[in-house]
Coordinates of C-alpha atoms and ligand atoms in Angstrom, one line a residue:
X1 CA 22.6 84.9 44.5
X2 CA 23.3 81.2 46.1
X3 CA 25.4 78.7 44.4
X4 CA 22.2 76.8 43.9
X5 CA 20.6 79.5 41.8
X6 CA 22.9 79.9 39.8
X7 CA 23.4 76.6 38.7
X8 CA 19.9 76.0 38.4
X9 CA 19.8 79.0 35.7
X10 CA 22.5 77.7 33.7
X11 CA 20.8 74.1 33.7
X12 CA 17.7 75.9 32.4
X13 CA 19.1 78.2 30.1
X14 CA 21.2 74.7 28.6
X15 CA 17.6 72.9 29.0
X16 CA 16.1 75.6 26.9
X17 CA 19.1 76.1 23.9
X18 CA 18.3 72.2 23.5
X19 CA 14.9 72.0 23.3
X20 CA 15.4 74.9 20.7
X21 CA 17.4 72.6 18.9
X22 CA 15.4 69.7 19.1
X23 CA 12.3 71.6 17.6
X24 CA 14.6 72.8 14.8
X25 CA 15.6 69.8 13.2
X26 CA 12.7 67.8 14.0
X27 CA 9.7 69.8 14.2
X28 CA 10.6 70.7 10.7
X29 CA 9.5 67.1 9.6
X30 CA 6.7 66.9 8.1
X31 CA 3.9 65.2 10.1
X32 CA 6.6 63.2 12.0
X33 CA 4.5 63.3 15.2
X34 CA 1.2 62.4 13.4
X35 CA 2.3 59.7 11.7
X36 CA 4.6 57.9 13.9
X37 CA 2.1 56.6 16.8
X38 CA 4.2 55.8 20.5
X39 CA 3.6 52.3 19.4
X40 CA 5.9 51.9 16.9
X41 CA 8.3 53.5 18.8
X42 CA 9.1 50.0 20.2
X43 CA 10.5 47.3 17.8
X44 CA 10.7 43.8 18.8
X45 CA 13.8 44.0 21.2
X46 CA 14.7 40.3 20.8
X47 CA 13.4 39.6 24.0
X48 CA 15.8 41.7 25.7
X49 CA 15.3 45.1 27.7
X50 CA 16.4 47.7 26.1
X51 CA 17.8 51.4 26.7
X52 CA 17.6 53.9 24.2
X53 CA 19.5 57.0 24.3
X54 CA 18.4 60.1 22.5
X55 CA 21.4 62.7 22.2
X56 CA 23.9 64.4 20.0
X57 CA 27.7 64.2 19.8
X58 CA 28.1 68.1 20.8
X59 CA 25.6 68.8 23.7
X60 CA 27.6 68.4 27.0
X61 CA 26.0 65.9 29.3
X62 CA 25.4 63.8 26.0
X63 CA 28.5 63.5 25.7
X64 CA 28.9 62.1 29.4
X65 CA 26.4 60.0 28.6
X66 CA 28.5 58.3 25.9
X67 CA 31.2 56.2 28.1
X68 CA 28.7 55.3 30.4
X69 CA 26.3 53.9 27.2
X70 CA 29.1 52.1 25.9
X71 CA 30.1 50.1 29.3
X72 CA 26.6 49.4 29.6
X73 CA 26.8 48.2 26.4
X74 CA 29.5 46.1 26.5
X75 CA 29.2 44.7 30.3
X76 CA 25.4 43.7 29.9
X77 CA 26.0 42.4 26.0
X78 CA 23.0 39.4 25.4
X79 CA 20.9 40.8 28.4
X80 CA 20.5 44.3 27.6
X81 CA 20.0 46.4 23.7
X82 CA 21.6 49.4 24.4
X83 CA 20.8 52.2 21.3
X84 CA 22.0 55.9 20.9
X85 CA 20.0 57.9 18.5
X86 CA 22.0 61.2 17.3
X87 CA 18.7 63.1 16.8
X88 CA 21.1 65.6 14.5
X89 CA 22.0 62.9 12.5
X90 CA 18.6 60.7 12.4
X91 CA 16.2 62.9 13.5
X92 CA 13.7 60.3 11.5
X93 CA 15.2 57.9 14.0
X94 CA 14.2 60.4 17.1
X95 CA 11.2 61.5 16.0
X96 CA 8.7 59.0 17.6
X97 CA 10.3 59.0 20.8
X98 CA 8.9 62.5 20.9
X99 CA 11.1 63.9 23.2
X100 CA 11.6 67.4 24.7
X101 CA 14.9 67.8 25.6
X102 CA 18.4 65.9 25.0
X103 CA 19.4 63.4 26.2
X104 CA 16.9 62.0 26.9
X105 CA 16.8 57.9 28.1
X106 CA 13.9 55.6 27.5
X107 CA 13.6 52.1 29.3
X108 CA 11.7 49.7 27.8
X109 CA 11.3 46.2 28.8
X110 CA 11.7 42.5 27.0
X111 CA 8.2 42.7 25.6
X112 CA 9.0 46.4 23.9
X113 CA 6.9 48.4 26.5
X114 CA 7.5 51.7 27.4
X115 CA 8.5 51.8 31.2
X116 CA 10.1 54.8 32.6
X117 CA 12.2 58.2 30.2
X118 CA 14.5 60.3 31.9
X119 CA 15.9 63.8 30.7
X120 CA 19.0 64.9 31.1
X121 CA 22.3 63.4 32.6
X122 CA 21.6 60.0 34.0
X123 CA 24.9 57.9 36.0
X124 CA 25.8 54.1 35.4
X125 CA 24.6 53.2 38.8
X126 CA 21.0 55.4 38.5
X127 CA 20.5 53.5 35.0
X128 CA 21.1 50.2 36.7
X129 CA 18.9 51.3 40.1
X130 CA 16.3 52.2 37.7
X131 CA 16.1 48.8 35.7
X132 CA 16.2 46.7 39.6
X133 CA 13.1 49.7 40.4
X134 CA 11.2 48.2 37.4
X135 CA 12.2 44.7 38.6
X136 CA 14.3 43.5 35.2
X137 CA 16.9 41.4 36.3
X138 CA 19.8 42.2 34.4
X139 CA 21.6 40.0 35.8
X140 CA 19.4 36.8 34.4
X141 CA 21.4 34.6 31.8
X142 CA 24.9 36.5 32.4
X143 CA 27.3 34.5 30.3
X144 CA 30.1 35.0 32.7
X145 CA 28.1 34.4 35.6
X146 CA 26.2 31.6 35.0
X147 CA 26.5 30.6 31.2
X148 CA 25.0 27.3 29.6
X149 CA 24.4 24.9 32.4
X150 CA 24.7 21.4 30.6
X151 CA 27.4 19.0 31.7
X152 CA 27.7 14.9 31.8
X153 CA 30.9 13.9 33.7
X154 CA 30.0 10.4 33.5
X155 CA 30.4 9.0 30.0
X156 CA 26.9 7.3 28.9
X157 CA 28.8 4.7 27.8
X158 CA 32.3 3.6 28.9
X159 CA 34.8 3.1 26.6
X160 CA 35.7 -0.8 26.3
X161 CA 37.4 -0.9 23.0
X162 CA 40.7 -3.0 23.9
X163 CA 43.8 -0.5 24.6
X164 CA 46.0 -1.4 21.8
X165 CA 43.5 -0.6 19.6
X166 CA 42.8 3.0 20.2
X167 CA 45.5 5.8 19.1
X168 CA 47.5 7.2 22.2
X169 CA 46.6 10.7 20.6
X170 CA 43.2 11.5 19.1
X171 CA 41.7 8.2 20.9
X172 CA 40.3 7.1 17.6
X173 CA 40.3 3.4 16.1
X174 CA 43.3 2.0 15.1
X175 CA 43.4 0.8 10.6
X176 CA 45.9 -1.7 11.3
X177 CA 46.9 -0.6 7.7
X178 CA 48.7 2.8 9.0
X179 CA 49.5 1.7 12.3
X180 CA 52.3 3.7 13.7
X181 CA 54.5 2.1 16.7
X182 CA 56.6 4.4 19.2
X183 CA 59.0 2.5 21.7
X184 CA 59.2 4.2 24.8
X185 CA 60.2 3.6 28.4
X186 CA 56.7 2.5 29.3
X187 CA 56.4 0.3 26.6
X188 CA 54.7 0.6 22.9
X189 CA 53.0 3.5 22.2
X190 CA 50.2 2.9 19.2
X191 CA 49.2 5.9 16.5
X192 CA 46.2 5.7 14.6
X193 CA 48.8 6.8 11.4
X194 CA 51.5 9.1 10.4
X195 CA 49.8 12.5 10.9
X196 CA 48.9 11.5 14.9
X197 CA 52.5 10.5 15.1
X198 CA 53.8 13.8 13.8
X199 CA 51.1 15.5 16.5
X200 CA 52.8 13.7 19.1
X201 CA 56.2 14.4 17.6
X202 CA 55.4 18.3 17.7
X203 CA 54.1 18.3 21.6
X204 CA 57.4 16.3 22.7
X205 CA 59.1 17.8 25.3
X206 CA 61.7 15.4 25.7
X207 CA 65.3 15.2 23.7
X208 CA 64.2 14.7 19.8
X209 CA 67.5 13.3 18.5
X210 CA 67.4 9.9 16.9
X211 CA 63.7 9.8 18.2
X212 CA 62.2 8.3 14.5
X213 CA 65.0 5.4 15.4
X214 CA 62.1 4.5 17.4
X215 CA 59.3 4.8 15.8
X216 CA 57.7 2.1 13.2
X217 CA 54.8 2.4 10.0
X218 CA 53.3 -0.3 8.7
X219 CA 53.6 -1.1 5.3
X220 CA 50.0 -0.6 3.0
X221 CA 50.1 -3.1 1.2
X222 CA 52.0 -6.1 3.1
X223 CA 51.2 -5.2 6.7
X224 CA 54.7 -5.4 8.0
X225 CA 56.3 -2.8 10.4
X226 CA 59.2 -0.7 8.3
X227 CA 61.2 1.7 10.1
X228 CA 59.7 5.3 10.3
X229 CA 62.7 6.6 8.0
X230 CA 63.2 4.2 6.2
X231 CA 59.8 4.0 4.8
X232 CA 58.6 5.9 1.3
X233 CA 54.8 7.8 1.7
X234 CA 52.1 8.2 -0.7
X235 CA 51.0 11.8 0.1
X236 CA 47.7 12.5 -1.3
X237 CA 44.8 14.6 -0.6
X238 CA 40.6 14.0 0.2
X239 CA 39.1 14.9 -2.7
X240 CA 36.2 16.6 -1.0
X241 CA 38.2 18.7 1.9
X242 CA 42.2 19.0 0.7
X243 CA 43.2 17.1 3.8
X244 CA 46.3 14.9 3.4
X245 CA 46.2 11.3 3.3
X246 CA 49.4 9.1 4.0
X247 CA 50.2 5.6 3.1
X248 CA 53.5 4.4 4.0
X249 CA 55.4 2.0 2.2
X250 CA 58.8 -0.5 2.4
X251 CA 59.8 -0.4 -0.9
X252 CA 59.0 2.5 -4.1
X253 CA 57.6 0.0 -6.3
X254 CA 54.7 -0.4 -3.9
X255 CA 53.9 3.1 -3.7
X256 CA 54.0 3.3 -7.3
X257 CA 52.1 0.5 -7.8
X258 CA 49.2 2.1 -5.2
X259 CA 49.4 5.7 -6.6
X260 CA 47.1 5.6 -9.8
X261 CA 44.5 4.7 -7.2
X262 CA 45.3 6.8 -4.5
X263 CA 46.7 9.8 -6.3
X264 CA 49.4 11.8 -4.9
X265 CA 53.3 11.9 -4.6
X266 CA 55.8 9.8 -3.6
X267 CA 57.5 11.5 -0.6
X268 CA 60.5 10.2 1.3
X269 CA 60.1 10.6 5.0
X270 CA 62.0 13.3 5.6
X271 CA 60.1 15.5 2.7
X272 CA 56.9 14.2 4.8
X273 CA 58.1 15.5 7.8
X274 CA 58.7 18.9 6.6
X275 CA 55.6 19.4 5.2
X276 CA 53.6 17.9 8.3
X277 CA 55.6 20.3 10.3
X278 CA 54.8 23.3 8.5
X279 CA 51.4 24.4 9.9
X280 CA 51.8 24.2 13.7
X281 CA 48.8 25.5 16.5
X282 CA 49.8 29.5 17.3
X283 CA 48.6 28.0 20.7
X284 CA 50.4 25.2 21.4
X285 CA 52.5 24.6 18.7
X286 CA 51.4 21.1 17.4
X287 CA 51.3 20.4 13.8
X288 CA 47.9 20.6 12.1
X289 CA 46.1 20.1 9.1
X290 CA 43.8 23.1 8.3
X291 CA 41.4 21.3 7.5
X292 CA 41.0 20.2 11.1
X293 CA 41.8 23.2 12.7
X294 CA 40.2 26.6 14.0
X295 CA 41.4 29.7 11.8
X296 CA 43.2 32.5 13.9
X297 CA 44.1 35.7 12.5
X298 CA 46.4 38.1 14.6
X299 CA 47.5 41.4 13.0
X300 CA 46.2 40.7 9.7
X301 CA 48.7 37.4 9.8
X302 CA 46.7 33.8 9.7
X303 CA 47.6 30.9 12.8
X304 CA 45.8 27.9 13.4
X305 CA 44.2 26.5 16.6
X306 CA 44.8 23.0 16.8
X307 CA 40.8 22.9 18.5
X308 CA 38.9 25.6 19.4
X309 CA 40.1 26.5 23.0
X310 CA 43.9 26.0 21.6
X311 CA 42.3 29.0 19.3
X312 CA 41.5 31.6 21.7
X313 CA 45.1 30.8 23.1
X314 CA 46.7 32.6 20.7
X315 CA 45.0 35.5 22.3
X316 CA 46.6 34.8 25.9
X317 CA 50.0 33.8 23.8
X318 CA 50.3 36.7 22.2
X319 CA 48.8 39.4 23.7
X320 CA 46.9 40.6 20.8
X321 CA 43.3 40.9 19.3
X322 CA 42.2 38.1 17.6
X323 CA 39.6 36.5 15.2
X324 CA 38.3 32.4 15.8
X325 CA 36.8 31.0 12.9
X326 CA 35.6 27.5 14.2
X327 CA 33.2 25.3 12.5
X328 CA 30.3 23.7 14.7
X329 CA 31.1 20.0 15.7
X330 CA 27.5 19.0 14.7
X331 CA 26.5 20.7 12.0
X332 CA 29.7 22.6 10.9
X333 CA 28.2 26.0 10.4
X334 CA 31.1 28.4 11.4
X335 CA 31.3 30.4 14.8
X336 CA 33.6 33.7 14.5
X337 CA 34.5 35.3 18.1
X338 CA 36.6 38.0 18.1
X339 CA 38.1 39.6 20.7
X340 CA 39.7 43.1 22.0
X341 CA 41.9 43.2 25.2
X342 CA 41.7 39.4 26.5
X343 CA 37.6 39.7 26.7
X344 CA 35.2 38.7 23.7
X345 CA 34.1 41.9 22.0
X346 CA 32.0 39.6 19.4
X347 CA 30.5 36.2 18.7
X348 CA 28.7 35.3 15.9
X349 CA 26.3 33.9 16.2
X350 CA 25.4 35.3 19.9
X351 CA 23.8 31.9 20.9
X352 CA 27.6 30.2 20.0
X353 CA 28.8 27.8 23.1
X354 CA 32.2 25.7 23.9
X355 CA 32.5 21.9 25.1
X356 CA 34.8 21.8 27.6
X357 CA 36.1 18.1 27.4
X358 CA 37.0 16.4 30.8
X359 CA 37.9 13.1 32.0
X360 CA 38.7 11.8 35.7
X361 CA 42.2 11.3 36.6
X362 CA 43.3 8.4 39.1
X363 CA 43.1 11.0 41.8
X364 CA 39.4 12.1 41.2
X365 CA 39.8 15.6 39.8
X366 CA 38.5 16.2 36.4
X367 CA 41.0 17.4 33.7
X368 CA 41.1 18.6 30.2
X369 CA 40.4 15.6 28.4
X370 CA 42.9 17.0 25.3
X371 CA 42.6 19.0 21.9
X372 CA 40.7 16.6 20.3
X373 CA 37.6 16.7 22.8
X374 CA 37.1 20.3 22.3
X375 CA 34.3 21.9 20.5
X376 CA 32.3 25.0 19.6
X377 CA 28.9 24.7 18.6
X378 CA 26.2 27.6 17.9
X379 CA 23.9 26.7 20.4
X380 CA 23.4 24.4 23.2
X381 CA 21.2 22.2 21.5
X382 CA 23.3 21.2 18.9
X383 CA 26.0 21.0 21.9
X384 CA 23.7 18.7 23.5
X385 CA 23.1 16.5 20.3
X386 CA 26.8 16.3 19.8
X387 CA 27.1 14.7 23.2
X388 CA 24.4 12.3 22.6
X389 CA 26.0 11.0 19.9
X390 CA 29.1 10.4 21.0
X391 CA 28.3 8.6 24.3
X392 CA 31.9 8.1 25.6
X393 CA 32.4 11.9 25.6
X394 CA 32.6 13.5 29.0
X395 CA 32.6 17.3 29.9
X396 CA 30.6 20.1 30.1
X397 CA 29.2 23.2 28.0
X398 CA 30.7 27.3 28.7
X399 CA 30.8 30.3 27.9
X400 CA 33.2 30.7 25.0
X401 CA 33.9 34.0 27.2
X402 CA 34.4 32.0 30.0
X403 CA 37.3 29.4 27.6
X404 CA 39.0 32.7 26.9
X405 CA 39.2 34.2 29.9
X406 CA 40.7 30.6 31.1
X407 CA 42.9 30.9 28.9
X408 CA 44.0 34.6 29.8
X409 CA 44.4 33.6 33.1
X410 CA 47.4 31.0 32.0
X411 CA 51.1 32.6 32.6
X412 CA 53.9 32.6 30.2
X413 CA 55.0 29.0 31.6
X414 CA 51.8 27.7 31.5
X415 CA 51.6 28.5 28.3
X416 CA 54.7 27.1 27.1
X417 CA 54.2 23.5 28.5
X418 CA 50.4 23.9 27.3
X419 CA 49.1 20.6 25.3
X420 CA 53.1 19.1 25.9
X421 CA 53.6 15.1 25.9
X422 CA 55.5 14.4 29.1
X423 CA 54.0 17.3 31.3
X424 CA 51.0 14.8 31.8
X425 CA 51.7 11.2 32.5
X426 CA 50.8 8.8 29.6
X427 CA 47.2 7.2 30.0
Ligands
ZN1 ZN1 45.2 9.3 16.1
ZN2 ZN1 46.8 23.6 20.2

């Protein structure tokens, strides 16, 4: 007997032990078949083609099938639903599919029609020759590929607030009430208040010693610049959020005098320090609030990312799996992407995009415009809104795959200097 034939025997005799099978555990169902018409075999497949496998975990080419279902899965996530029913398990699940033999695949397209089944083994590549044959393009809406499109490099507005009124760090308007002054080189360097200033300290890359000799905070209730430690600080808290609010002050009396107001300890600067030190970016190690930042966890341990892309940092950082929890910058409704090997294995919700701050530098090239012009939201629309209302903002929407896999690409240098004051040249 040829080779041939004898193959061809053992696929039939396999063919024939299956269907055997099949009809055991599902032709025992009770009107299965007559209840269940082939239209409801389709549910609403979220407007996505889908691929459903109909196997078991013991039968030999389901198996094979398994590896390949799962990279389909994975590679094609938000263009193509890709199911495996164990007709064992569920054979309620299998039943309307009304197949004969396992496995079996069934193609259906975005609007939940039946196109094309296939029995037996069926390769990666004849799956995805198949789906170009019935001309779904799985390719449309890739989020690595192509991703959300909208961008505006050119603020709608410029920004003509005068210099020394806008904080070095987060850019925002300057309370002349908690100024804070830095002496450098290039001359004064202005804070919006103590927390920015502690930011800045954090990200320093030059020699810290006897750096707060040059640093001033302006007193709350007279207005006059007191040296940094020298200084006594109201530490309190928004009552709303838990976030810290600091008054500085030259003399005790006057702190004493504001607290019944403001609530809160008096804290000399040093006890500040420590305790705006404490909570640091697992990213780039800047001191955070919580309140403002992204929630990491790695091996069951918490982090923070000081914005969102600092978050999926700690991914390239430390090498491990990680979970973001990021509010939206509209609408604050949290975004959670997780992710396994350097890639995003989930993201909640699916729809979930990043703004990818920019500005020009001198030369031309757009840069990272900084950790504070970062963003997730859950859709591009509320992206979009975002933008709108804050018309010097400049940038453009990504993939939140395509902010991790930046990331991923930085090496362990990169990372080190990442989000440092003194690797880029003051603005
Ligand atoms: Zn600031
Ligand atoms: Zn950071």
């Amino acid at each position: 007997m040829s080779k041939i034939w004898k193959i061809a025997i053992v696929v039939a005799l396999v063919a024939a032990v299956v269907i055997v099978i099949i009809h055991k555990h599902m032709g025992s169902l009770p009107g299965t078949d007559a209840e269940k018409g082939a239209a409801q075999v389709s549910p609403p497949a979220a407007g996505l083609p889908r691929l459903v496998d109909l196997g078991s975990t013991t039968c030999i080419p389901c198996k094979m099938m398994a590896p390949i279902l799962e990279g389909l899965k994975e590679e094609y996530a938000g263009r193509l639903q890709v199911e495996f029913i164990d007709v064992m398990v569920t054979p309620d699940a299998a039943g309307p599919y009304k197949i004969s033999l396992i496995p079996t695949q069934v193609f259906f397209d975005a609007s939940g029609k039946e196109r094309f089944r296939h029995e037996g083994f069926f390769s990666k590549e004849d799956i995805l020759a198949k789906w170009k044959e019935l001309g779904v393009d799985l390719s449309a809406g890739a989020p690595a590929a192509t991703g959300p499109t909208f961008n505006r490099l050119e603020p709608a507005k410029a920004d003509n607030r005068p210099k020394d009124t806008v904080c070095y760090l987060c850019d925002g308007d300057i309370d002349l009430k908690t100024l804070v002054v830095v002496k450098s080189a290039k001359g004064d360097v202005r804070l919006c208040g103590p927390h920015c200033y502690f930011i800045l300290y954090s990200c320093l890359t030059e020699d810290k010693t006897d750096f707060e000799k040059k640093v001033s905070v302006t007193d709350w209730a007279d207005g006059q610049r007191v040296p940094l430690a020298e200084a006594v600080y109201l530490y309190g808290a928004e009552e709303k959020t838990g976030r810290p609010t600091i008054k500085a002050f030259a003399a005790r009396e006057a702190a004493e005098k504001e607290r019944p107001a403001s609530g809160g300890n008096v804290l000399a600067w040093n006890v500040l320090q420590e305790k705006e030190l404490a909570a640091r970016c697992g990213f780039c190690d800047r001191a955070v609030y919580p309140q403002d930042a992204a929630a990491v966890k790695v091996d069951g341990a918490s982090t923070w990312g000081c914005c969102s892309h600092c978050a999926l940092g700690v991914a390239a950082r430390t090498g491990k799996d990680i979970e973001v929890h990021q509010p939206d910058r509209l609408t604050g409704e949290m975004i959670v992407v997780k992710t396994a090997s350097g890639r995003v294995a989930s993201l909640e919700p699916k729809t979930a995009v990043a703004w990818f701050g920019l500005r020009k530098a001198p030369d031309g090239k757009f840069v990272s415009a900084g950790c504070f012009h970062q963003g997730f939201f859950v859709n591009e629309e509320n992206l979009v809104k975002w933008v709108e209302q804050n018309p010097t903002a400049s940038g453009k929407a990504i993939a939140i795959a395509q902010a991790l896999a930046d990331k991923m690409k930085l090496s362990p240098q990169q990372i080190q200097k990442a989000c440092k004051i003194g690797e880029c040249a003051p603005k």
